[in-house]
């Protein structure tokens, strides 16, 4: 029905892969199977900060939510909550980055704080994505018109795709992360 919903879903899958990878790496460190790779963690957090927080969320807010809001007033509380979560994204990421820096500085003594911040961040992101896909997507499919979809799709297709064009650097960052992360998360050693 909509190319923009496909784009959002694809971006959610990429974020989910990154979040799952972070959780797996932290779990392997907790179990003593891996030593921390702070550069890899920093790259993964950069990807999360720049792709979802700076490219993905504004598209949802400025196009999808903006068109759905007047067509489906009952969606307002959910949209308002999601938009507030978008606004809090930078602060939430700062907490996670600070926890990583504390871990880097304190060594093993900083792991518990980093892991707690990571688990909290991941849980919030999962809830956020699930709310969009299970509540907003169905309402959008039901209430938006063909003209709405044409406008939203045009905006999404004109907006930088994080994998191509000027933002193609994120594809390179994603590839570097996959190549550096140890198996089974990535291809690294």
XYZ file of C-alpha atoms in Angstrom:
189
model
C 0.000 0.000 0.000
C 2.711 2.451 0.937
C 6.376 2.635 0.118
C 6.921 4.777 3.201
C 5.678 2.049 5.566
C 8.040 -0.374 3.823
C 10.899 2.099 4.354
C 10.043 2.512 8.043
C 9.810 -1.260 8.462
C 13.180 -1.796 6.742
C 14.800 0.854 8.931
C 13.250 -0.799 12.001
C 14.768 -4.129 10.955
C 18.216 -2.562 10.585
C 17.904 -0.933 14.013
C 16.641 -4.199 15.520
C 19.705 -5.996 14.131
C 21.996 -3.403 15.698
C 20.196 -3.554 19.055
C 20.271 -7.360 19.067
C 23.959 -7.291 18.242
C 24.682 -4.901 21.103
C 22.730 -7.139 23.490
C 24.616 -10.236 22.266
C 28.021 -8.579 22.629
C 27.214 -7.365 26.145
C 25.940 -10.835 27.047
C 29.149 -12.427 25.776
C 31.210 -9.967 27.842
C 29.100 -10.705 30.933
C 29.651 -14.441 30.369
C 33.413 -13.941 29.988
C 33.474 -15.068 26.359
C 34.537 -11.664 24.955
C 36.653 -8.726 25.948
C 35.089 -5.302 25.362
C 35.790 -3.583 22.055
C 35.071 0.039 22.905
C 35.638 1.221 19.344
C 33.046 -1.251 18.077
C 30.569 -0.204 20.777
C 31.168 3.460 19.893
C 30.549 2.743 16.191
C 27.342 0.890 16.997
C 26.085 3.735 19.178
C 27.005 6.231 16.462
C 24.925 4.267 13.978
C 21.948 4.223 16.367
C 22.324 7.902 17.152
C 22.651 9.097 13.603
C 20.359 6.833 11.608
C 17.253 6.345 13.751
C 17.520 9.468 15.879
C 18.486 11.952 13.138
C 17.117 10.483 9.906
C 14.394 7.975 10.726
C 12.385 9.638 13.494
C 12.003 13.027 11.750
C 10.480 11.279 8.715
C 7.888 9.597 10.902
C 7.031 12.777 12.787
C 7.025 15.194 9.853
C 5.186 13.049 7.331
C 3.391 9.967 8.627
C 2.249 11.306 11.994
C 1.423 14.733 10.544
C -0.967 13.210 7.983
C -2.466 10.643 10.346
C -3.222 13.085 13.154
C -6.101 14.945 11.406
C -7.491 11.778 9.777
C -7.593 9.700 12.957
C -8.085 11.722 16.156
C -8.098 8.543 18.259
C -4.426 8.074 17.306
C -3.473 11.364 18.986
C -2.426 9.935 22.389
C -0.209 7.316 20.752
C 1.282 9.830 18.305
C 1.930 12.305 21.134
C 3.727 9.610 23.142
C 5.826 8.523 20.142
C 6.760 12.117 19.319
C 7.804 12.682 22.940
C 9.971 9.568 22.710
C 11.522 11.011 19.518
C 12.277 14.276 21.361
C 13.884 12.345 24.229
C 16.071 10.300 21.871
C 19.105 12.557 22.084
C 19.041 12.614 25.903
C 18.523 8.844 26.068
C 21.473 8.334 23.747
C 23.624 10.676 25.866
C 22.956 8.474 28.913
C 24.062 5.401 26.969
C 27.187 7.098 25.606
C 28.092 8.347 29.090
C 27.685 4.806 30.429
C 30.008 3.511 27.691
C 32.592 6.158 28.553
C 32.353 5.250 32.253
C 32.877 1.600 31.307
C 35.900 2.521 29.203
C 37.329 4.602 32.065
C 36.526 2.270 34.973
C 37.157 -0.989 33.180
C 35.332 -4.066 34.414
C 33.835 -2.096 37.320
C 31.921 0.029 34.804
C 30.347 -2.863 32.931
C 27.262 -3.260 35.140
C 26.309 0.405 34.676
C 26.846 0.234 30.930
C 24.907 -3.007 30.625
C 21.991 -1.622 32.661
C 21.865 1.519 30.495
C 22.062 -0.606 27.346
C 19.276 -2.966 28.423
C 17.057 -0.011 29.343
C 17.716 1.720 26.008
C 17.076 -1.445 24.000
C 13.838 -2.179 25.850
C 12.590 1.363 25.186
C 13.429 1.103 21.479
C 11.675 -2.262 21.117
C 8.532 -0.865 22.735
C 8.698 2.213 20.515
C 9.062 0.239 17.275
C 6.341 -2.218 18.287
C 3.941 0.639 19.051
C 4.555 2.126 15.619
C 4.172 -1.138 13.760
C 1.268 -2.610 15.743
C -0.743 0.542 16.465
C 0.215 3.342 14.049
C 0.689 1.300 10.869
C -2.790 -0.289 11.024
C -4.411 3.085 11.745
C -2.508 4.668 8.876
C -3.567 1.904 6.487
C -7.165 2.331 7.590
C -7.483 6.130 7.666
C -5.059 7.678 5.191
C -6.224 8.395 1.666
C -4.449 7.651 -1.600
C -3.549 11.351 -1.794
C -2.086 11.187 1.731
C 0.009 8.173 0.802
C 1.220 9.841 -2.394
C 2.377 12.865 -0.387
C 3.994 10.775 2.348
C 5.688 8.440 -0.127
C 7.023 11.364 -2.163
C 8.482 12.926 0.974
C 10.030 9.651 2.133
C 11.516 8.937 -1.272
C 12.923 12.481 -1.512
C 14.324 12.298 2.024
C 17.822 10.881 2.342
C 17.833 7.113 2.468
C 20.436 6.206 5.102
C 21.842 3.556 2.770
C 22.218 5.652 -0.399
C 23.090 9.106 -1.683
C 24.572 11.708 0.657
C 23.806 9.552 3.689
C 25.424 6.470 2.143
C 28.147 6.788 4.764
C 25.822 4.835 7.052
C 25.976 1.838 4.765
C 29.760 1.993 5.111
C 29.468 2.333 8.901
C 27.057 -0.632 9.042
C 29.448 -2.706 6.903
C 32.413 -1.773 9.123
C 30.423 -2.815 12.222
C 29.512 -6.161 10.658
C 33.137 -6.756 9.651
C 34.488 -5.819 13.115
C 31.925 -7.576 15.312
C 32.876 -11.101 16.289
C 30.818 -14.084 15.217
C 27.965 -14.842 15.561
C 27.105 -11.106 15.626
C 29.329 -10.210 12.703
C 32.156 -11.494 10.566
C 35.099 -10.361 12.696
C 37.425 -12.612 14.606
